[in-house]
Coordinates of C-alpha atoms in Angstrom, one line a residue:
M38 CA -11.4 29.6 22.6
G39 CA -10.3 26.1 23.1
F40 CA -11.9 22.8 22.4
I41 CA -11.8 20.0 24.9
I42 CA -13.6 16.7 24.5
G43 CA -14.2 15.2 27.9
S44 CA -14.2 11.5 28.5
V45 CA -17.4 10.3 30.0
G46 CA -17.1 8.0 33.1
S47 CA -19.5 5.1 33.5
R48 CA -21.4 6.8 36.3
N49 CA -22.2 9.7 34.0
I50 CA -23.8 7.7 31.3
M51 CA -27.6 8.0 31.5
N52 CA -28.3 5.7 28.7
Q53 CA -26.1 2.9 27.4
T54 CA -27.4 3.4 23.8
L55 CA -26.0 7.0 23.5
S56 CA -23.7 7.5 20.6
A57 CA -20.2 8.9 21.0
S58 CA -21.2 12.2 19.5
E59 CA -24.1 12.6 22.0
C60 CA -21.6 12.3 24.9
Q61 CA -19.4 15.2 23.8
K62 CA -19.4 18.8 24.8
I63 CA -17.5 21.7 23.3
I64 CA -16.0 24.0 26.0
R65 CA -14.9 27.5 24.8
L66 CA -12.0 28.8 26.9
K67 CA -12.5 32.5 26.2
S68 CA -10.1 33.6 29.0
L69 CA -7.2 31.4 27.8
N70 CA -4.1 33.5 27.2
E71 CA -0.4 33.5 27.8
G72 CA -0.7 34.2 31.5
T73 CA -3.4 31.6 32.3
N74 CA -2.9 29.3 35.3
C75 CA -3.6 25.9 33.6
G76 CA -4.2 24.1 36.9
A77 CA -6.8 26.6 38.2
L78 CA -8.5 26.7 34.8
A79 CA -8.6 22.9 34.7
Q80 CA -10.2 22.8 38.1
E81 CA -12.8 25.3 37.0
V82 CA -13.6 23.3 33.8
V83 CA -14.1 20.1 35.7
E84 CA -16.3 21.7 38.3
K85 CA -18.6 23.3 35.6
C86 CA -18.7 20.3 33.3
S87 CA -20.5 17.3 34.8
L88 CA -19.4 15.1 31.8
I89 CA -15.8 15.2 32.9
H90 CA -15.0 13.0 35.9
P91 CA -12.8 14.6 38.6
S92 CA -10.2 11.9 38.1
K93 CA -9.5 13.4 34.6
I94 CA -8.3 16.8 35.9
D95 CA -4.7 16.1 35.1
E96 CA -5.6 15.3 31.5
V97 CA -7.6 18.4 31.3
E98 CA -4.7 20.5 32.6
Q99 CA -2.4 18.9 30.0
L100 CA -4.9 19.8 27.2
I101 CA -5.2 23.4 28.4
Y102 CA -1.4 23.6 28.5
Y103 CA -1.2 22.3 25.0
L104 CA -3.8 24.8 23.8
K105 CA -2.0 27.7 25.4
N106 CA 1.3 26.8 23.9
R107 CA 0.1 25.6 20.5
K108 CA 1.9 27.2 17.6
N109 CA 0.0 29.5 15.3
G110 CA -3.2 29.2 17.3
T111 CA -3.2 31.1 20.6
P112 CA -3.4 34.9 20.7
N113 CA -1.6 36.8 23.4
T114 CA -3.0 39.7 25.4
N115 CA -2.5 42.0 22.5
G116 CA -4.4 39.7 20.1
Q117 CA -1.2 38.8 18.2
P118 CA 0.1 35.2 17.5
L119 CA 2.6 34.0 20.0
E120 CA 4.7 32.3 17.3
Q121 CA 4.6 32.2 13.6
V122 CA 5.7 29.0 11.9
E123 CA 6.1 28.6 8.2
P124 CA 6.1 24.9 7.3
S125 CA 8.3 23.9 4.5
R126 CA 5.5 23.0 2.1
P127 CA 4.8 24.2 -1.5
S128 CA 3.7 27.8 -1.6
S129 CA -0.1 28.4 -1.6
S130 CA -1.7 29.9 -4.6
C131 CA -3.6 32.4 -2.4
S132 CA -0.4 34.3 -2.0
G133 CA -0.5 35.6 -5.5
A134 CA -1.3 39.2 -6.3
E135 CA -4.0 38.1 -8.7
S136 CA -6.3 36.9 -5.9
P137 CA -9.3 39.1 -5.3
S138 CA -8.9 38.6 -1.6
S139 CA -5.1 38.0 -1.3
S140 CA -4.4 41.3 0.4
A141 CA -7.2 40.8 3.0
V142 CA -6.1 37.2 3.6
S143 CA -2.4 38.1 4.0
A144 CA -3.4 40.8 6.5
E145 CA -5.4 38.4 8.6
K146 CA -3.7 35.6 10.6
A147 CA -5.8 32.5 10.8
N148 CA -6.7 31.3 14.2
I149 CA -8.0 27.8 15.0
N150 CA -10.5 29.3 17.4
N151 CA -12.2 31.1 14.5
I152 CA -12.7 28.0 12.4
E153 CA -16.5 28.3 12.5
G154 CA -16.3 31.8 11.0
Y155 CA -14.1 30.5 8.2
V156 CA -16.6 27.7 7.4
E157 CA -19.4 30.2 7.2
L158 CA -17.4 32.0 4.5
L159 CA -17.6 28.9 2.4
Y160 CA -21.4 29.4 2.1
E161 CA -21.0 32.9 0.6
D162 CA -20.0 34.0 -2.9
I163 CA -16.8 33.0 -4.7
P164 CA -14.6 35.8 -3.3
E165 CA -15.6 35.0 0.2
K166 CA -15.1 31.3 -0.4
V167 CA -11.6 32.0 -1.6
T168 CA -10.9 34.0 1.5
G169 CA -12.4 31.3 3.8
S170 CA -10.5 28.5 2.1
A171 CA -7.2 30.5 2.2
L172 CA -7.6 31.0 6.0
I173 CA -8.4 27.3 6.6
L174 CA -5.3 26.5 4.4
Q175 CA -3.2 28.6 6.8
L176 CA -4.4 26.3 9.6
A177 CA -3.9 23.1 7.6
R178 CA -0.3 24.0 6.8
N179 CA 0.5 23.8 10.5
P180 CA 0.7 20.0 11.3
D181 CA -0.4 20.7 14.9
N182 CA -3.9 21.6 13.6
L183 CA -4.4 18.6 11.4
E184 CA -5.7 16.3 14.2
E185 CA -8.4 18.7 15.1
L186 CA -9.3 19.6 11.5
G187 CA -9.4 15.9 10.6
T188 CA -12.2 15.3 13.2
N189 CA -14.2 18.3 12.3
D190 CA -16.9 17.0 9.9
A191 CA -18.4 20.4 9.4
V192 CA -15.1 21.8 8.0
L193 CA -14.4 18.7 5.8
S194 CA -17.9 18.4 4.5
A195 CA -18.1 22.1 3.6
L196 CA -14.7 22.0 1.8
S197 CA -15.5 18.9 -0.2
R198 CA -18.9 20.3 -1.1
V199 CA -17.5 23.6 -2.4
L200 CA -14.8 21.7 -4.3
R201 CA -17.4 19.5 -5.9
E202 CA -19.7 22.3 -6.8
D203 CA -17.5 25.3 -7.6
W204 CA -14.1 24.0 -8.8
K205 CA -14.8 25.2 -12.4
K206 CA -15.7 28.7 -11.2
S207 CA -12.4 29.7 -9.6
I208 CA -9.0 28.1 -10.1
E209 CA -7.7 29.8 -6.9
L210 CA -10.6 28.4 -4.9
S211 CA -9.8 24.9 -6.3
T212 CA -6.1 25.3 -5.5
N213 CA -6.8 26.3 -1.9
I214 CA -9.1 23.4 -1.1
V215 CA -7.0 20.8 -2.9
Y216 CA -4.0 22.1 -1.0
I217 CA -5.9 21.7 2.3
F218 CA -6.6 18.1 1.6
F219 CA -3.0 17.7 0.3
C220 CA -1.8 18.7 3.8
F221 CA -3.8 15.7 5.2
S222 CA -2.4 13.4 2.5
T223 CA 1.2 14.0 3.7
Y224 CA 0.4 11.8 6.7
S225 CA -0.8 8.2 6.2
Q226 CA -3.1 8.3 9.2
F227 CA -5.2 11.0 7.5
H228 CA -5.6 9.2 4.2
H229 CA -9.0 8.0 5.3
V230 CA -10.1 11.6 5.2
I231 CA -9.2 11.9 1.5
L232 CA -10.9 8.6 0.7
Q233 CA -14.0 9.3 2.7
Y234 CA -14.8 12.6 0.9
K235 CA -13.7 11.2 -2.5
V236 CA -11.2 14.0 -3.0
G237 CA -8.9 11.8 -5.1
S238 CA -11.6 11.3 -7.7
L239 CA -12.4 15.0 -7.7
C240 CA -8.7 15.8 -8.2
M241 CA -8.6 13.6 -11.3
E242 CA -11.6 15.4 -12.7
V243 CA -10.0 18.7 -12.0
I244 CA -6.7 17.6 -13.7
D245 CA -8.5 16.3 -16.8
Y246 CA -10.5 19.5 -17.2
E247 CA -7.5 21.8 -16.7
L248 CA -5.4 19.8 -19.2
R249 CA -8.1 20.1 -21.8
R250 CA -8.6 23.8 -21.1
Y251 CA -4.9 24.3 -21.5
D252 CA -5.0 22.8 -24.9
Q253 CA -7.8 25.1 -25.9
W254 CA -6.0 28.2 -24.6
K255 CA -2.9 27.1 -26.5
D256 CA -4.8 26.6 -29.7
D257 CA -6.4 30.1 -29.3
L258 CA -3.1 31.7 -28.8
E259 CA -1.6 29.9 -31.8
T260 CA -4.5 31.0 -34.0
R261 CA -4.0 34.6 -33.0
R262 CA -0.3 34.3 -33.6
R263 CA -0.9 33.0 -37.1
L264 CA -3.3 35.8 -37.8
T265 CA -0.9 38.5 -36.7
P266 CA 1.7 38.1 -39.6
D267 CA -1.2 37.5 -42.0
V268 CA -2.6 40.9 -41.3
R269 CA 0.9 42.5 -41.7
R270 CA 1.2 40.8 -45.1
R271 CA -2.2 41.7 -46.3
V272 CA -1.9 45.3 -45.4
S273 CA 1.0 45.6 -47.8
D274 CA -1.0 44.0 -50.5
G275 CA -3.7 46.8 -50.4
L276 CA -7.4 46.6 -49.7
S277 CA -8.2 43.7 -52.0
H278 CA -8.1 41.2 -49.1
S279 CA -9.7 43.3 -46.5
L280 CA -13.0 41.5 -46.4
E281 CA -11.2 38.1 -46.0
T282 CA -9.2 39.4 -43.1
G283 CA -12.1 40.9 -41.3
T284 CA -14.1 37.7 -41.7
E285 CA -11.2 35.6 -40.4
L286 CA -10.7 37.7 -37.4
R287 CA -14.4 37.6 -36.5
R288 CA -14.2 33.8 -36.5
T289 CA -11.4 33.9 -34.0
V290 CA -13.0 33.4 -30.6
S291 CA -10.7 33.2 -27.7
H292 CA -11.5 30.7 -24.9
I293 CA -8.9 32.3 -22.6
P294 CA -10.9 33.8 -19.6
I295 CA -11.0 37.6 -19.6
A296 CA -11.0 39.8 -16.5
S297 CA -14.2 41.5 -15.5
G298 CA -14.9 45.2 -15.6
D299 CA -13.1 47.8 -17.7
N300 CA -10.3 45.4 -18.6
R301 CA -12.8 43.0 -20.1
R302 CA -14.4 45.8 -22.2
R303 CA -11.0 47.0 -23.4
I304 CA -9.8 43.6 -24.4
L305 CA -13.0 42.8 -26.2
D306 CA -12.8 46.1 -28.0
S307 CA -9.2 45.4 -29.1
S308 CA -10.0 41.9 -30.3
H309 CA -12.7 43.1 -32.6
S310 CA -11.4 46.5 -33.7
I311 CA -9.4 45.2 -36.5
A312 CA -12.3 43.3 -38.1
D313 CA -14.5 46.4 -37.7
T314 CA -11.9 48.6 -39.3
W315 CA -11.5 46.3 -42.3
E316 CA -15.3 46.1 -42.7
S317 CA -15.5 49.9 -42.6
R318 CA -12.8 50.2 -45.2
R319 CA -14.5 47.7 -47.5
R320 CA -17.7 49.8 -47.2
T321 CA -15.8 52.9 -48.1
V322 CA -14.2 51.3 -51.1
D323 CA -17.5 49.9 -52.3
G324 CA -19.2 53.2 -51.9
I325 CA -21.4 51.9 -49.0
S326 CA -22.0 54.0 -45.9
T327 CA -24.2 53.9 -42.9
P328 CA -25.7 56.8 -40.9
N329 CA -23.2 56.1 -38.1
T330 CA -20.2 55.5 -40.4
I331 CA -17.4 58.1 -40.5
L332 CA -15.3 57.8 -43.6
A333 CA -11.6 58.0 -42.8
I334 CA -8.3 56.7 -44.1
I335 CA -6.9 54.1 -41.7
D336 CA -3.1 53.9 -41.4
P337 CA -2.1 50.2 -42.1
K338 CA 0.9 50.5 -39.8
E339 CA -1.4 51.5 -36.9
E340 CA -3.6 48.4 -37.6
Q341 CA -0.5 46.2 -37.6
K342 CA 0.7 47.7 -34.3
R343 CA -2.7 47.2 -32.6
T344 CA -2.9 43.7 -33.9
K345 CA 0.5 42.9 -32.4
E346 CA -0.4 44.5 -29.1
D347 CA -3.6 42.4 -28.9
Y348 CA -1.5 39.3 -29.4
E349 CA 1.0 40.3 -26.8
K350 CA -1.8 41.0 -24.3
M351 CA -3.4 37.6 -25.0
K352 CA 0.0 36.0 -24.6
R353 CA 0.6 37.6 -21.2
K354 CA -2.8 36.5 -20.0
F355 CA -2.1 33.0 -21.2
Q356 CA 1.1 32.9 -19.3
N357 CA -0.6 34.2 -16.1
L358 CA -3.3 31.6 -16.4
V359 CA -0.8 28.8 -17.0
K360 CA 1.1 29.8 -13.9
K361 CA -2.0 29.5 -11.7
Q362 CA -2.9 26.3 -13.4
D363 CA 0.6 24.8 -12.7
Q364 CA 0.0 25.4 -9.0
L365 CA -3.3 23.6 -9.1
L366 CA -2.0 20.7 -11.1
R367 CA 1.1 20.3 -8.9
V368 CA -0.9 20.2 -5.6
S369 CA -3.4 17.8 -7.2
F370 CA -0.8 15.4 -8.5
Y371 CA 1.0 15.6 -5.2
L372 CA -2.1 14.6 -3.3
L373 CA -2.7 11.7 -5.6
L374 CA 0.9 10.6 -5.3
N375 CA 0.7 10.5 -1.5
I376 CA -2.5 8.4 -1.4
A377 CA -1.2 6.1 -4.1
E378 CA 1.0 4.4 -1.5
D379 CA -2.0 2.1 -1.2
T380 CA -1.7 0.0 -4.4
R381 CA -5.4 -0.5 -4.5
V382 CA -5.9 3.2 -4.7
E383 CA -3.2 3.4 -7.3
D384 CA -5.0 0.7 -9.4
K385 CA -8.2 2.8 -9.3
M386 CA -6.2 5.8 -10.6
R387 CA -4.8 3.7 -13.4
K388 CA -8.2 2.7 -14.5
K389 CA -9.1 6.4 -14.6
N390 CA -6.1 7.2 -16.9
I391 CA -3.8 8.7 -14.4
T392 CA -0.9 7.7 -16.7
G393 CA -2.4 9.6 -19.6
M394 CA -2.8 12.7 -17.5
L395 CA 0.8 12.6 -16.3
T396 CA 2.1 12.0 -19.8
K397 CA 0.1 15.0 -21.1
T398 CA 1.6 17.1 -18.4
L399 CA 5.1 16.3 -19.6
D400 CA 4.6 18.9 -22.3
R401 CA 4.6 21.8 -19.8
D402 CA 7.6 23.9 -18.7
N403 CA 7.2 24.3 -15.0
V404 CA 10.3 22.4 -13.5
D405 CA 8.7 21.7 -10.1
L406 CA 5.6 20.3 -11.7
L407 CA 7.7 18.2 -14.1
I408 CA 9.8 16.7 -11.2
L409 CA 6.6 15.7 -9.5
V410 CA 5.1 14.2 -12.7
I411 CA 8.3 12.2 -13.4
T412 CA 8.3 11.0 -9.8
F413 CA 4.8 9.8 -10.1
L414 CA 5.5 8.0 -13.4
K415 CA 8.5 6.4 -11.9
K416 CA 6.4 5.0 -9.1
L417 CA 3.8 3.7 -11.6
S418 CA 6.5 2.1 -13.8
L419 CA 7.0 -0.6 -11.2
F420 CA 4.0 -2.4 -12.6
K421 CA 3.9 -3.9 -16.1
E422 CA 0.4 -2.7 -16.8
N423 CA 1.5 0.9 -16.2
V424 CA 4.6 0.4 -18.4
D425 CA 2.4 -0.9 -21.2
D426 CA 0.3 2.2 -20.8
M427 CA 3.4 4.4 -21.0
S428 CA 4.5 2.6 -24.1
D429 CA 1.2 3.2 -25.8
L430 CA 1.3 6.9 -24.8
N431 CA 4.9 7.4 -26.1
V432 CA 6.3 8.5 -22.8
V433 CA 9.9 7.8 -23.9
E434 CA 9.5 10.2 -26.9
K435 CA 8.5 13.0 -24.5
L436 CA 11.5 12.6 -22.2
P437 CA 14.4 14.0 -24.3
R438 CA 12.9 17.5 -24.0
V439 CA 12.9 17.1 -20.2
L440 CA 16.6 16.2 -20.1
T441 CA 17.5 19.4 -22.0
M442 CA 16.1 21.6 -19.2
N443 CA 19.5 21.4 -17.3
N444 CA 17.9 21.0 -13.9
S445 CA 19.9 18.5 -11.9
D446 CA 16.9 17.2 -9.8
L447 CA 14.7 16.9 -12.9
I448 CA 17.4 15.1 -14.8
H449 CA 18.1 12.7 -11.9
M450 CA 14.5 11.8 -11.5
T451 CA 14.1 11.3 -15.3
L452 CA 17.1 9.0 -15.3
K453 CA 15.4 6.9 -12.6
L454 CA 12.2 6.6 -14.7
L455 CA 14.3 5.6 -17.7
L456 CA 16.0 2.9 -15.7
N457 CA 12.6 1.4 -14.8
L458 CA 11.5 1.6 -18.4
S459 CA 14.7 0.2 -19.8
F460 CA 13.8 -3.3 -18.5
T461 CA 11.5 -3.5 -21.5
L462 CA 13.1 -4.3 -24.9
Q463 CA 10.7 -2.3 -26.9
L464 CA 11.3 0.8 -24.8
R465 CA 15.0 0.3 -24.9
E466 CA 14.9 0.4 -28.7
R467 CA 12.8 3.6 -28.6
M468 CA 15.4 5.2 -26.3
V469 CA 18.1 4.6 -28.8
R470 CA 15.9 5.7 -31.7
V471 CA 15.0 9.1 -30.2
G472 CA 18.6 9.8 -29.4
F473 CA 19.0 9.2 -25.7
L474 CA 22.4 7.5 -26.0
P475 CA 24.6 10.6 -26.6
K476 CA 22.8 12.5 -23.8
L477 CA 23.3 9.6 -21.4
V478 CA 27.0 9.3 -22.2
S479 CA 27.4 13.1 -21.6
L480 CA 25.9 12.6 -18.1
L481 CA 28.5 10.0 -17.2
S482 CA 30.9 12.8 -16.3
E483 CA 28.5 14.1 -13.5
K484 CA 29.1 12.2 -10.3
R485 CA 25.5 12.5 -9.1
H486 CA 24.1 10.8 -12.2
E487 CA 26.9 8.3 -12.8
A488 CA 25.5 5.2 -11.1
I489 CA 22.0 5.5 -12.7
V490 CA 23.5 6.3 -16.1
L491 CA 25.7 3.2 -16.0
K492 CA 22.7 1.0 -15.2
V493 CA 20.7 2.4 -18.1
L494 CA 23.6 2.1 -20.5
Y495 CA 24.2 -1.5 -19.3
H496 CA 20.6 -2.3 -20.2
L497 CA 20.9 -0.6 -23.6
S498 CA 24.2 -2.5 -24.3
M499 CA 22.4 -5.9 -23.9
D500 CA 20.9 -5.5 -27.4
D501 CA 23.2 -6.4 -30.2
R502 CA 21.8 -3.7 -32.5
C503 CA 22.6 -1.1 -29.9
K504 CA 26.2 -2.1 -29.2
S505 CA 27.4 -0.6 -32.5
M506 CA 25.7 2.7 -31.7
F507 CA 28.1 3.2 -28.8
T508 CA 31.0 3.6 -31.2
Y509 CA 29.6 6.9 -32.3
T510 CA 29.9 8.3 -28.7
D511 CA 32.7 8.7 -26.2
C512 CA 31.2 6.0 -24.0
V513 CA 34.0 3.4 -24.6
P514 CA 37.0 5.7 -23.8
M515 CA 35.1 7.1 -20.8
A516 CA 34.2 3.7 -19.5
M517 CA 37.8 2.4 -19.9
K518 CA 39.1 5.5 -18.1
M519 CA 36.7 5.0 -15.2
L520 CA 37.6 1.3 -15.0
L521 CA 41.3 1.7 -15.0
E522 CA 41.3 4.6 -12.6
G523 CA 38.8 3.1 -10.2
P524 CA 39.5 1.2 -7.0
E525 CA 40.8 -2.3 -7.7
D526 CA 39.4 -3.9 -4.6
D527 CA 35.9 -2.7 -5.2
V528 CA 35.0 -2.9 -8.9
N529 CA 31.9 -1.1 -10.0
L530 CA 29.7 -4.0 -11.2
E531 CA 27.6 -1.9 -13.6
L532 CA 30.7 -0.5 -15.1
I533 CA 32.4 -3.8 -15.7
A534 CA 29.2 -5.4 -16.9
L535 CA 28.8 -2.5 -19.5
C536 CA 32.4 -3.0 -20.7
I537 CA 31.8 -6.8 -21.0
N538 CA 28.8 -6.2 -23.2
L539 CA 30.5 -3.6 -25.3
A540 CA 33.6 -5.7 -25.9
I541 CA 31.5 -8.1 -28.0
N542 CA 31.3 -5.5 -30.7
K543 CA 34.4 -5.4 -33.0
R544 CA 34.8 -1.7 -33.2
N545 CA 34.3 -1.2 -29.4
A546 CA 37.0 -3.9 -28.8
Q547 CA 39.4 -2.0 -31.0
I548 CA 38.9 1.2 -29.1
M549 CA 39.5 -0.7 -25.8
V550 CA 42.9 -1.9 -26.8
E551 CA 44.1 1.5 -28.0
N552 CA 46.8 3.4 -26.1
N553 CA 48.2 0.3 -24.4
R554 CA 45.0 -0.1 -22.4
L555 CA 44.9 -3.9 -22.9
Q556 CA 48.2 -4.4 -21.0
S557 CA 46.8 -2.2 -18.2
L558 CA 43.7 -4.4 -18.1
M559 CA 45.7 -7.6 -18.1
A560 CA 47.9 -6.4 -15.2
R561 CA 44.9 -5.4 -13.2
A562 CA 43.2 -8.7 -13.8
F563 CA 46.2 -10.8 -12.8
R564 CA 46.9 -8.7 -9.7
N565 CA 43.4 -9.2 -8.3
Q566 CA 42.5 -12.5 -10.1
D567 CA 39.4 -10.6 -11.2
S568 CA 37.2 -13.0 -13.2
L569 CA 34.9 -10.2 -14.5
T570 CA 37.8 -8.1 -15.9
M571 CA 39.2 -11.3 -17.5
K572 CA 35.7 -12.0 -19.0
M573 CA 35.9 -8.6 -20.6
I574 CA 39.4 -9.4 -21.9
R575 CA 38.1 -12.7 -23.2
N576 CA 35.4 -10.9 -25.2
I577 CA 38.0 -8.6 -26.6
A578 CA 40.0 -11.6 -27.8
M579 CA 37.1 -12.8 -29.9
H580 CA 37.9 -10.5 -32.8
E581 CA 40.5 -11.1 -35.5
S582 CA 41.6 -7.5 -35.4
T583 CA 42.5 -7.6 -31.7
K584 CA 44.0 -11.1 -31.3
Q585 CA 47.6 -10.0 -32.2
N586 CA 47.6 -7.8 -29.1
F587 CA 47.5 -10.9 -26.9
I588 CA 50.8 -12.5 -28.1
V589 CA 52.9 -10.9 -25.4
S590 CA 50.5 -12.1 -22.6
I591 CA 50.0 -15.7 -23.7
T592 CA 52.6 -17.1 -21.3
D593 CA 51.1 -15.3 -18.4
I594 CA 47.6 -16.7 -19.2
A595 CA 48.9 -20.2 -19.6
K596 CA 50.7 -20.0 -16.3
A597 CA 47.6 -18.7 -14.5
I598 CA 45.6 -21.7 -15.8
V599 CA 47.7 -24.3 -14.0
E600 CA 48.6 -22.2 -10.9
C601 CA 45.5 -20.0 -10.0
P602 CA 43.2 -21.5 -7.4
N603 CA 40.3 -19.3 -8.5
E604 CA 38.2 -21.5 -10.8
D605 CA 36.1 -18.6 -12.2
F606 CA 39.3 -16.8 -13.2
V607 CA 40.7 -19.9 -14.7
V608 CA 37.6 -20.4 -16.8
E609 CA 38.1 -17.0 -18.4
C610 CA 41.8 -17.6 -19.0
V611 CA 41.1 -20.8 -20.8
G612 CA 38.5 -18.9 -22.8
V613 CA 41.1 -16.4 -23.9
L614 CA 43.5 -19.1 -25.0
G615 CA 40.6 -20.8 -26.8
N616 CA 40.1 -17.6 -28.9
M617 CA 43.8 -17.5 -30.0
T618 CA 43.3 -18.9 -33.5
L619 CA 46.7 -17.5 -34.6
P620 CA 48.8 -19.3 -37.2
D621 CA 52.1 -18.1 -35.6
L622 CA 51.2 -19.4 -32.1
D623 CA 53.0 -22.7 -31.3
F624 CA 50.5 -24.5 -29.1
S625 CA 52.7 -27.7 -28.8
Q626 CA 55.5 -25.7 -27.2
L627 CA 53.0 -23.9 -24.9
M628 CA 51.4 -27.3 -23.8
Q629 CA 54.8 -28.8 -23.0
R630 CA 56.3 -25.7 -21.3
F631 CA 53.5 -25.3 -18.8
N632 CA 52.7 -29.0 -18.5
L633 CA 49.1 -28.4 -19.7
I634 CA 48.5 -32.0 -21.0
P635 CA 48.1 -33.6 -17.5
W636 CA 46.0 -30.6 -16.4
V637 CA 43.7 -31.1 -19.4
Q638 CA 43.4 -34.8 -18.7
N639 CA 42.4 -34.1 -15.1
I640 CA 39.7 -31.6 -16.1
L641 CA 38.2 -34.1 -18.6
V642 CA 37.5 -36.7 -15.9
P643 CA 33.7 -37.0 -16.1
G644 CA 31.9 -35.3 -13.2
K645 CA 35.0 -34.0 -11.5
F646 CA 34.7 -30.3 -12.5
E647 CA 32.0 -27.8 -13.4
D648 CA 30.6 -28.0 -16.9
D649 CA 31.6 -24.4 -17.7
L650 CA 35.3 -25.2 -17.2
V651 CA 35.0 -28.5 -19.1
L652 CA 33.4 -26.8 -22.0
E653 CA 36.1 -24.1 -22.3
V654 CA 38.8 -26.8 -22.2
V655 CA 37.1 -28.7 -25.1
V656 CA 37.1 -25.4 -27.0
L657 CA 40.8 -24.9 -26.2
L658 CA 41.6 -28.4 -27.5
G659 CA 39.8 -27.6 -30.7
T660 CA 41.9 -24.4 -31.2
A661 CA 45.1 -26.2 -30.2
A662 CA 44.5 -29.1 -32.6
T663 CA 44.8 -26.7 -35.6
D664 CA 48.5 -26.8 -34.8
E665 CA 49.7 -30.1 -36.4
G666 CA 52.5 -30.6 -33.8
C667 CA 50.0 -30.1 -30.9
A668 CA 47.5 -32.4 -32.5
M669 CA 50.1 -35.2 -32.5
L670 CA 50.9 -34.4 -28.9
L671 CA 47.2 -34.7 -27.9
C672 CA 46.8 -38.0 -29.7
K673 CA 49.9 -39.5 -28.0
A674 CA 48.4 -38.5 -24.6
D675 CA 45.1 -40.3 -25.3
I676 CA 43.2 -37.0 -25.0
L677 CA 40.8 -38.3 -27.7
L678 CA 39.8 -41.2 -25.4
S679 CA 39.0 -38.7 -22.7
L680 CA 36.8 -36.7 -25.1
I681 CA 35.0 -39.9 -26.1
E682 CA 34.3 -40.7 -22.4
L683 CA 32.7 -37.2 -22.1
L684 CA 30.3 -38.1 -24.9
K685 CA 29.1 -41.1 -23.1

């Protein structure tokens, strides 16, 4: 069966007020198969349908050809699909063995021609709805079918209605339907379908409910876990605490859904058997019996064993439910992420606490789900309002656990989120406080993460209180190694910027000059006249403990000042000399040997050079004037008059 919507020529319109839907006709091509002659069938369709003008026969033939060759939709003469295509999308929840209809669905191959039958299943009971939604999902996972499904109001209305009314009744049904709409969300041209049926709002309701339900399940499991060792301890104490144990167990009501039928009865019996046993024992000890009571001695070890088995069953059921829930949460968040490309839609999500839901999901263990959640948070972190929300929700405090999962994709996405958050001072302080720094430094050795880690570390190094924390890591030696072994003609800007910031700290600077690294830096800087490397050297020269290391390079620096044409490089060289407050350094000899006095006089001419250079020269003069011989030399050269002119 094929669907062809014929265009209506002007001569066929009986009434100009007819709507578009009234001028449509569905034609079922029951004889369409692999051997069909498209041209002959097109001629037959045009002859039998008065709504299609004869001039449209070529278009009809093309449509029939498309229907005949469409993937996953056209049966051959044996009733089997011509081609099976498995799109690279996340796996559907309906493939799980837990589905009541999974075996039937897996045995049946969905056919676009049977869509009406699948819709009818959505009006039956929950198992049939699961089956129908799973079959429609098969169709939606084939992009070739989305255009047709997106214009089928009956299908979309039925799906949205079932999701709205029954999403609490079956997690598998919810997953299937949300997945169908997710398939539409992967293409921007179908986003109006999501918005029209308010699926995004429904998804947020589903997510909120499932997260709260997960908390309840977790609390139930933890309560049962705490009771299990209690029973073991109390058995060893004798019968004196039996009534207390029985009462406590009776108060423990699990909110974890229990399977129907015999399994349900068996689980319920197990969960209450211990309490009943203790109550019977209490009656025996107290001399109380009932007509239906059989007095017997209960082995405490058996009770302990049964209690432990009950807990293990409950734990397995919890894990199974969490696995299904992770599928639903993942496809729901994915749908929301896709439609959030419209910032107006994203803002509506923010007002409905999407950040809170994502943050809460960070506590889960499913790696694929966490990658998606981190990706969503990274997108949201582009806006200050969302960053403020993340700060209030303590997102940074939840991320160290994520980085310990040792999944490269998850770590990479988490680093991108941290980079966005590190633009905020308060969040940078939190990152250091929760111990991110050692972990970030350890990731420097991985090539994939290197660039992002350097950017985050650079942001952290901007804060003076954080600079000293780097001394307790291997960051400084690693950064120096990367800098000295890297290409000289293409310096990594984030790396050199990090080193410049770290050099401001005394201990970091001391580490930088160890193992003759300062001489290697100086040689590299002079070879390339690299102002950034020289700025780093200048910061190293700030500290009393490192100044002695520059004695052997003083002449090279002075020579570069008068000969180098690169003004930025000269500024840094002058800055290094200005930091050389060493009593053994003869500035008068240095000034005369390299003829620095005329050079200084030229720089001090008002308005002739940039203020940065003039300022550094003034600082250099102040340092040089501490040498009595140099001070006399400056006075004779009327440098003081030039300084006074600057003040004017």
